[in-house]
PDB file of C-alpha atoms in Angstrom:
ATOM      1  CA  UNK A   1       1.937 -10.353 -14.438  1.00  0.00           C
ATOM      2  CA  UNK A   2       1.432  -6.741 -13.430  1.00  0.00           C
ATOM      3  CA  UNK A   3      -2.285  -6.321 -12.840  1.00  0.00           C
ATOM      4  CA  UNK A   4      -2.057  -2.618 -11.964  1.00  0.00           C
ATOM      5  CA  UNK A   5       0.098  -0.365 -14.111  1.00  0.00           C
ATOM      6  CA  UNK A   6       1.147   3.232 -13.829  1.00  0.00           C
ATOM      7  CA  UNK A   7       2.835   3.851 -17.149  1.00  0.00           C
ATOM      8  CA  UNK A   8       4.261   7.274 -16.317  1.00  0.00           C
ATOM      9  CA  UNK A   9       7.228   6.984 -13.946  1.00  0.00           C
ATOM     10  CA  UNK A  10       7.234  10.734 -13.401  1.00  0.00           C
ATOM     11  CA  UNK A  11       5.196  13.877 -13.912  1.00  0.00           C
ATOM     12  CA  UNK A  12       6.260  17.509 -13.599  1.00  0.00           C
ATOM     13  CA  UNK A  13       3.656  20.253 -13.100  1.00  0.00           C
ATOM     14  CA  UNK A  14       3.667  23.963 -12.363  1.00  0.00           C
ATOM     15  CA  UNK A  15       2.159  25.140  -9.082  1.00  0.00           C
ATOM     16  CA  UNK A  16      -1.517  26.045  -9.482  1.00  0.00           C
ATOM     17  CA  UNK A  17      -2.029  23.855 -12.541  1.00  0.00           C
ATOM     18  CA  UNK A  18      -3.774  20.483 -12.705  1.00  0.00           C
ATOM     19  CA  UNK A  19      -1.903  17.235 -12.091  1.00  0.00           C
ATOM     20  CA  UNK A  20      -3.352  14.132 -13.732  1.00  0.00           C
ATOM     21  CA  UNK A  21      -2.014  10.756 -12.697  1.00  0.00           C
ATOM     22  CA  UNK A  22      -3.111   7.676 -14.587  1.00  0.00           C
ATOM     23  CA  UNK A  23      -3.516   4.006 -13.770  1.00  0.00           C
ATOM     24  CA  UNK A  24      -4.607   0.967 -15.792  1.00  0.00           C
ATOM     25  CA  UNK A  25      -5.660  -2.442 -14.524  1.00  0.00           C
ATOM     26  CA  UNK A  26      -6.241  -5.797 -16.123  1.00  0.00           C
ATOM     27  CA  UNK A  27      -8.115  -7.821 -13.497  1.00  0.00           C
ATOM     28  CA  UNK A  28     -11.865  -7.465 -14.006  1.00  0.00           C
ATOM     29  CA  UNK A  29     -12.445  -8.753 -10.453  1.00  0.00           C
ATOM     30  CA  UNK A  30     -11.092  -5.525  -8.977  1.00  0.00           C
ATOM     31  CA  UNK A  31     -13.974  -3.580  -7.470  1.00  0.00           C
ATOM     32  CA  UNK A  32     -12.347  -0.970  -5.251  1.00  0.00           C
ATOM     33  CA  UNK A  33      -9.572   1.424  -6.130  1.00  0.00           C
ATOM     34  CA  UNK A  34      -7.402   3.673  -4.010  1.00  0.00           C
ATOM     35  CA  UNK A  35      -4.731   6.316  -4.362  1.00  0.00           C
ATOM     36  CA  UNK A  36      -1.889   6.711  -1.907  1.00  0.00           C
ATOM     37  CA  UNK A  37       0.806   9.328  -1.547  1.00  0.00           C
ATOM     38  CA  UNK A  38       4.219   8.348  -0.286  1.00  0.00           C
ATOM     39  CA  UNK A  39       7.294  10.213   0.885  1.00  0.00           C
ATOM     40  CA  UNK A  40      10.674   8.440   1.092  1.00  0.00           C
ATOM     41  CA  UNK A  41      11.179   6.321   4.221  1.00  0.00           C
ATOM     42  CA  UNK A  42       7.517   6.713   5.220  1.00  0.00           C
ATOM     43  CA  UNK A  43       4.466   4.550   4.804  1.00  0.00           C
ATOM     44  CA  UNK A  44       1.882   5.374   2.110  1.00  0.00           C
ATOM     45  CA  UNK A  45      -0.792   7.878   3.113  1.00  0.00           C
ATOM     46  CA  UNK A  46      -4.351   7.159   1.973  1.00  0.00           C
ATOM     47  CA  UNK A  47      -5.725   9.938  -0.255  1.00  0.00           C
ATOM     48  CA  UNK A  48      -8.971   8.918  -1.889  1.00  0.00           C
ATOM     49  CA  UNK A  49     -10.829   5.840  -3.053  1.00  0.00           C
ATOM     50  CA  UNK A  50     -13.605   4.830  -5.414  1.00  0.00           C
ATOM     51  CA  UNK A  51     -15.907   1.862  -5.633  1.00  0.00           C
ATOM     52  CA  UNK A  52     -16.599   0.220  -8.975  1.00  0.00           C
ATOM     53  CA  UNK A  53     -20.259   1.280  -8.749  1.00  0.00           C
ATOM     54  CA  UNK A  54     -19.193   4.912  -9.145  1.00  0.00           C
ATOM     55  CA  UNK A  55     -17.339   6.742 -11.874  1.00  0.00           C
ATOM     56  CA  UNK A  56     -16.191   9.756  -9.884  1.00  0.00           C
ATOM     57  CA  UNK A  57     -15.301  10.629  -6.314  1.00  0.00           C
ATOM     58  CA  UNK A  58     -14.205  14.026  -5.097  1.00  0.00           C
ATOM     59  CA  UNK A  59     -12.487  15.143  -1.905  1.00  0.00           C
ATOM     60  CA  UNK A  60     -11.252  18.697  -1.785  1.00  0.00           C
ATOM     61  CA  UNK A  61      -8.517  19.193  -4.357  1.00  0.00           C
ATOM     62  CA  UNK A  62      -8.499  15.481  -5.231  1.00  0.00           C
ATOM     63  CA  UNK A  63     -10.845  13.787  -7.696  1.00  0.00           C
ATOM     64  CA  UNK A  64     -10.643  10.202  -8.857  1.00  0.00           C
ATOM     65  CA  UNK A  65     -12.285   9.080 -12.099  1.00  0.00           C
ATOM     66  CA  UNK A  66     -13.004   5.461 -12.966  1.00  0.00           C
ATOM     67  CA  UNK A  67     -13.674   4.161 -16.475  1.00  0.00           C
ATOM     68  CA  UNK A  68     -14.587   0.512 -16.008  1.00  0.00           C
ATOM     69  CA  UNK A  69     -14.936  -0.307 -19.684  1.00  0.00           C
ATOM     70  CA  UNK A  70     -11.403   0.936 -20.334  1.00  0.00           C
ATOM     71  CA  UNK A  71     -10.111  -0.444 -17.021  1.00  0.00           C
ATOM     72  CA  UNK A  72      -8.604   2.943 -16.345  1.00  0.00           C
ATOM     73  CA  UNK A  73      -8.600   5.349 -13.447  1.00  0.00           C
ATOM     74  CA  UNK A  74      -7.064   8.729 -12.935  1.00  0.00           C
ATOM     75  CA  UNK A  75      -6.353  11.087 -10.070  1.00  0.00           C
ATOM     76  CA  UNK A  76      -6.769  14.825 -10.642  1.00  0.00           C
ATOM     77  CA  UNK A  77      -5.188  17.308  -8.261  1.00  0.00           C
ATOM     78  CA  UNK A  78      -6.418  20.878  -8.655  1.00  0.00           C
ATOM     79  CA  UNK A  79      -4.723  23.192  -7.951  1.00  0.00           C
ATOM     80  CA  UNK A  80      -1.368  21.489  -7.531  1.00  0.00           C
ATOM     81  CA  UNK A  81       0.859  22.664  -4.679  1.00  0.00           C
ATOM     82  CA  UNK A  82       4.579  22.123  -4.041  1.00  0.00           C
ATOM     83  CA  UNK A  83       3.654  20.054  -0.975  1.00  0.00           C
ATOM     84  CA  UNK A  84       1.975  17.561  -3.314  1.00  0.00           C
ATOM     85  CA  UNK A  85       5.394  16.499  -4.590  1.00  0.00           C
ATOM     86  CA  UNK A  86       5.691  12.812  -3.698  1.00  0.00           C
ATOM     87  CA  UNK A  87       5.286   9.343  -5.176  1.00  0.00           C
ATOM     88  CA  UNK A  88       1.673   8.451  -5.940  1.00  0.00           C
ATOM     89  CA  UNK A  89       0.522   4.840  -5.957  1.00  0.00           C
ATOM     90  CA  UNK A  90      -2.629   3.473  -7.437  1.00  0.00           C
ATOM     91  CA  UNK A  91      -3.969   0.333  -5.720  1.00  0.00           C
ATOM     92  CA  UNK A  92      -6.817  -2.072  -6.359  1.00  0.00           C
ATOM     93  CA  UNK A  93      -8.748  -4.607  -4.343  1.00  0.00           C
ATOM     94  CA  UNK A  94     -11.120  -7.435  -5.238  1.00  0.00           C
ATOM     95  CA  UNK A  95     -13.977  -8.621  -3.090  1.00  0.00           C
ATOM     96  CA  UNK A  96     -13.629 -11.542  -0.652  1.00  0.00           C
ATOM     97  CA  UNK A  97     -12.106 -14.981  -0.988  1.00  0.00           C
ATOM     98  CA  UNK A  98      -8.406 -14.988  -1.781  1.00  0.00           C
ATOM     99  CA  UNK A  99      -8.460 -11.198  -1.944  1.00  0.00           C
ATOM    100  CA  UNK A 100      -8.987 -10.548   1.765  1.00  0.00           C
ATOM    101  CA  UNK A 101      -6.879  -7.624   2.888  1.00  0.00           C
ATOM    102  CA  UNK A 102      -4.837  -7.588  -0.289  1.00  0.00           C
ATOM    103  CA  UNK A 103      -4.134  -4.429  -2.220  1.00  0.00           C
ATOM    104  CA  UNK A 104      -2.389  -4.740  -5.570  1.00  0.00           C
ATOM    105  CA  UNK A 105      -0.230  -1.705  -6.243  1.00  0.00           C
ATOM    106  CA  UNK A 106       1.059  -0.011  -9.344  1.00  0.00           C
ATOM    107  CA  UNK A 107       4.731   0.920  -9.592  1.00  0.00           C
ATOM    108  CA  UNK A 108       4.116   4.538  -8.655  1.00  0.00           C
ATOM    109  CA  UNK A 109       4.434   7.933 -10.346  1.00  0.00           C
ATOM    110  CA  UNK A 110       6.791  10.589  -9.016  1.00  0.00           C
ATOM    111  CA  UNK A 111       4.977  13.926  -9.027  1.00  0.00           C
ATOM    112  CA  UNK A 112       7.028  17.101  -8.857  1.00  0.00           C
ATOM    113  CA  UNK A 113       5.205  20.400  -8.481  1.00  0.00           C
ATOM    114  CA  UNK A 114       7.385  23.406  -9.258  1.00  0.00           C
ATOM    115  CA  UNK A 115       6.754  26.759  -7.542  1.00  0.00           C
TER     116      UNK A 115
ATOM    117  CA  UNK B   1      -6.981   8.272  16.983  1.00  0.00           C
ATOM    118  CA  UNK B   2      -3.395   7.150  17.023  1.00  0.00           C
ATOM    119  CA  UNK B   3      -2.134   5.821  13.714  1.00  0.00           C
ATOM    120  CA  UNK B   4      -0.524   2.506  12.886  1.00  0.00           C
ATOM    121  CA  UNK B   5       2.770   2.049  14.681  1.00  0.00           C
ATOM    122  CA  UNK B   6       5.612  -0.253  13.743  1.00  0.00           C
ATOM    123  CA  UNK B   7       8.680  -1.247  15.692  1.00  0.00           C
ATOM    124  CA  UNK B   8      11.542  -1.172  15.234  1.00  0.00           C
ATOM    125  CA  UNK B   9      11.914   1.486  12.535  1.00  0.00           C
ATOM    126  CA  UNK B  10      15.336   0.295  11.439  1.00  0.00           C
ATOM    127  CA  UNK B  11      17.051  -3.051  11.722  1.00  0.00           C
ATOM    128  CA  UNK B  12      20.347  -4.496  10.520  1.00  0.00           C
ATOM    129  CA  UNK B  13      20.706  -8.260  10.494  1.00  0.00           C
ATOM    130  CA  UNK B  14      23.178 -10.804   9.123  1.00  0.00           C
ATOM    131  CA  UNK B  15      22.370 -13.487   6.571  1.00  0.00           C
ATOM    132  CA  UNK B  16      20.986 -16.612   8.214  1.00  0.00           C
ATOM    133  CA  UNK B  17      19.557 -14.799  11.231  1.00  0.00           C
ATOM    134  CA  UNK B  18      15.874 -14.368  11.912  1.00  0.00           C
ATOM    135  CA  UNK B  19      13.905 -11.210  12.623  1.00  0.00           C
ATOM    136  CA  UNK B  20      10.561 -10.275  14.177  1.00  0.00           C
ATOM    137  CA  UNK B  21       8.749  -7.069  13.302  1.00  0.00           C
ATOM    138  CA  UNK B  22       5.827  -5.666  15.245  1.00  0.00           C
ATOM    139  CA  UNK B  23       2.737  -3.714  14.237  1.00  0.00           C
ATOM    140  CA  UNK B  24       0.032  -2.058  16.330  1.00  0.00           C
ATOM    141  CA  UNK B  25      -3.080  -1.213  14.300  1.00  0.00           C
ATOM    142  CA  UNK B  26      -5.438   1.711  14.662  1.00  0.00           C
ATOM    143  CA  UNK B  27      -7.790   1.157  17.569  1.00  0.00           C
ATOM    144  CA  UNK B  28     -10.870  -0.737  16.400  1.00  0.00           C
ATOM    145  CA  UNK B  29      -9.240  -2.156  13.284  1.00  0.00           C
ATOM    146  CA  UNK B  30      -9.154  -5.939  13.275  1.00  0.00           C
ATOM    147  CA  UNK B  31      -7.570  -6.491   9.866  1.00  0.00           C
ATOM    148  CA  UNK B  32      -3.798  -6.199   9.565  1.00  0.00           C
ATOM    149  CA  UNK B  33      -1.956  -6.632   6.267  1.00  0.00           C
ATOM    150  CA  UNK B  34       1.774  -6.777   5.656  1.00  0.00           C
ATOM    151  CA  UNK B  35       3.651  -5.656   2.559  1.00  0.00           C
ATOM    152  CA  UNK B  36       7.235  -5.688   1.367  1.00  0.00           C
ATOM    153  CA  UNK B  37       8.554  -2.762  -0.649  1.00  0.00           C
ATOM    154  CA  UNK B  38      11.711  -3.102  -2.737  1.00  0.00           C
ATOM    155  CA  UNK B  39      13.002  -0.935  -5.611  1.00  0.00           C
ATOM    156  CA  UNK B  40      12.694  -3.796  -8.091  1.00  0.00           C
ATOM    157  CA  UNK B  41       9.357  -5.345  -7.115  1.00  0.00           C
ATOM    158  CA  UNK B  42       7.461  -2.410  -5.676  1.00  0.00           C
ATOM    159  CA  UNK B  43       4.853  -3.014  -2.991  1.00  0.00           C
ATOM    160  CA  UNK B  44       4.097  -6.713  -2.651  1.00  0.00           C
ATOM    161  CA  UNK B  45       1.431  -8.257  -0.396  1.00  0.00           C
ATOM    162  CA  UNK B  46       2.747 -10.695   2.208  1.00  0.00           C
ATOM    163  CA  UNK B  47      -0.303 -11.736   4.238  1.00  0.00           C
ATOM    164  CA  UNK B  48      -3.398 -10.541   6.067  1.00  0.00           C
ATOM    165  CA  UNK B  49      -4.726 -11.375   9.502  1.00  0.00           C
ATOM    166  CA  UNK B  50      -8.207 -10.850  10.894  1.00  0.00           C
ATOM    167  CA  UNK B  51      -9.262 -11.821  14.399  1.00  0.00           C
ATOM    168  CA  UNK B  52      -6.073 -13.841  14.898  1.00  0.00           C
ATOM    169  CA  UNK B  53      -6.607 -15.848  11.683  1.00  0.00           C
ATOM    170  CA  UNK B  54      -4.561 -15.618   8.521  1.00  0.00           C
ATOM    171  CA  UNK B  55      -7.113 -15.095   5.761  1.00  0.00           C
ATOM    172  CA  UNK B  56      -4.810 -14.470   2.859  1.00  0.00           C
ATOM    173  CA  UNK B  57      -1.204 -15.021   1.894  1.00  0.00           C
ATOM    174  CA  UNK B  58       0.901 -13.625  -0.917  1.00  0.00           C
ATOM    175  CA  UNK B  59       3.475 -15.383  -3.025  1.00  0.00           C
ATOM    176  CA  UNK B  60       6.365 -15.469  -0.568  1.00  0.00           C
ATOM    177  CA  UNK B  61       8.379 -18.435   0.717  1.00  0.00           C
ATOM    178  CA  UNK B  62       7.530 -20.122   3.993  1.00  0.00           C
ATOM    179  CA  UNK B  63      10.383 -18.260   5.697  1.00  0.00           C
ATOM    180  CA  UNK B  64       7.934 -15.379   5.966  1.00  0.00           C
ATOM    181  CA  UNK B  65       5.327 -15.917   8.651  1.00  0.00           C
ATOM    182  CA  UNK B  66       3.118 -13.876  10.875  1.00  0.00           C
ATOM    183  CA  UNK B  67       0.596 -13.932  13.645  1.00  0.00           C
ATOM    184  CA  UNK B  68      -2.001 -11.740  15.252  1.00  0.00           C
ATOM    185  CA  UNK B  69      -2.856 -11.423  18.893  1.00  0.00           C
ATOM    186  CA  UNK B  70      -6.227 -10.982  20.559  1.00  0.00           C
ATOM    187  CA  UNK B  71      -5.670  -7.213  20.807  1.00  0.00           C
ATOM    188  CA  UNK B  72      -5.153  -7.134  16.994  1.00  0.00           C
ATOM    189  CA  UNK B  73      -1.452  -6.384  17.284  1.00  0.00           C
ATOM    190  CA  UNK B  74       0.507  -8.349  14.721  1.00  0.00           C
ATOM    191  CA  UNK B  75       4.012  -9.619  14.250  1.00  0.00           C
ATOM    192  CA  UNK B  76       5.799 -10.920  11.209  1.00  0.00           C
ATOM    193  CA  UNK B  77       8.830 -13.145  11.281  1.00  0.00           C
ATOM    194  CA  UNK B  78      11.443 -13.835   8.661  1.00  0.00           C
ATOM    195  CA  UNK B  79      13.714 -16.795   9.290  1.00  0.00           C
ATOM    196  CA  UNK B  80      17.039 -17.612   7.647  1.00  0.00           C
ATOM    197  CA  UNK B  81      17.464 -14.123   6.268  1.00  0.00           C
ATOM    198  CA  UNK B  82      18.802 -13.652   2.746  1.00  0.00           C
ATOM    199  CA  UNK B  83      20.342 -10.531   1.214  1.00  0.00           C
ATOM    200  CA  UNK B  84      17.245 -10.184  -0.969  1.00  0.00           C
ATOM    201  CA  UNK B  85      15.071  -9.748   2.116  1.00  0.00           C
ATOM    202  CA  UNK B  86      16.446  -6.242   2.551  1.00  0.00           C
ATOM    203  CA  UNK B  87      13.383  -4.047   2.129  1.00  0.00           C
ATOM    204  CA  UNK B  88      10.908  -1.696   3.732  1.00  0.00           C
ATOM    205  CA  UNK B  89       8.276  -3.775   5.522  1.00  0.00           C
ATOM    206  CA  UNK B  90       4.938  -2.056   5.845  1.00  0.00           C
ATOM    207  CA  UNK B  91       2.002  -2.906   8.003  1.00  0.00           C
ATOM    208  CA  UNK B  92      -1.496  -1.603   7.289  1.00  0.00           C
ATOM    209  CA  UNK B  93      -4.676  -1.807   9.302  1.00  0.00           C
ATOM    210  CA  UNK B  94      -8.242  -1.645   8.136  1.00  0.00           C
ATOM    211  CA  UNK B  95     -11.780  -1.700   9.484  1.00  0.00           C
ATOM    212  CA  UNK B  96     -13.488  -2.630   6.233  1.00  0.00           C
ATOM    213  CA  UNK B  97     -10.695  -4.515   4.544  1.00  0.00           C
ATOM    214  CA  UNK B  98     -10.652  -2.041   1.684  1.00  0.00           C
ATOM    215  CA  UNK B  99      -9.231   1.260   2.897  1.00  0.00           C
ATOM    216  CA  UNK B 100      -5.949   0.444   4.510  1.00  0.00           C
ATOM    217  CA  UNK B 101      -3.928   2.794   6.672  1.00  0.00           C
ATOM    218  CA  UNK B 102      -0.209   2.251   6.717  1.00  0.00           C
ATOM    219  CA  UNK B 103       2.417   2.550   9.400  1.00  0.00           C
ATOM    220  CA  UNK B 104       5.811   4.178   8.838  1.00  0.00           C
ATOM    221  CA  UNK B 105       7.474   0.867   8.040  1.00  0.00           C
ATOM    222  CA  UNK B 106      10.494  -1.028   9.260  1.00  0.00           C
ATOM    223  CA  UNK B 107      13.619  -0.700   7.138  1.00  0.00           C
ATOM    224  CA  UNK B 108      15.418  -4.076   7.247  1.00  0.00           C
ATOM    225  CA  UNK B 109      18.957  -4.342   5.963  1.00  0.00           C
ATOM    226  CA  UNK B 110      20.508  -7.797   5.645  1.00  0.00           C
ATOM    227  CA  UNK B 111      24.308  -7.912   5.388  1.00  0.00           C
TER     228      UNK B 111
END
């Protein structure tokens, strides 16, 4: 039962263009969503997050959009840079109870930005 | 602030042995979560500790255990290692419980 899905295993983008990474979830109890970037043999690096009370959050080149009715979120990177090439994970968290400290991750999308 | 640190970074063990991994959270963070990353299963939640108490546990066998000390440092232990326990073990710390900051991980290989 995969509650967080990233249906695109990989994405290839030209430097300077927009990268759009997508994520779908099924658990309606999720109320906080995060994006992480990961290089091989390293831990995930936190990029940006969004609470379920918002539909957009922006931080520099990174913007996350949340569509609660569609249970869908996306990460936009503008402009894309070669250094953005990594695996991107979407993660979700539910409030309290049996969800303490638990992030549920998607399978990841490999982003390659070509110079 | 110093980030999350994990020791050791790499470990090779034999089936049947046990292993202890250590995690030091970011200063001020009292929540520590542990995850296992494998190619087949992705990132899976093991357990979470807050103020020395386990508040949440993932769907892993009892061979996987952990603890947290009064200074928020945490350890996880895997007993009777199996080949399938080979993975990257990640520790993450958090102030709020939502935004988690990860360490570099411990790569465990079981032979």
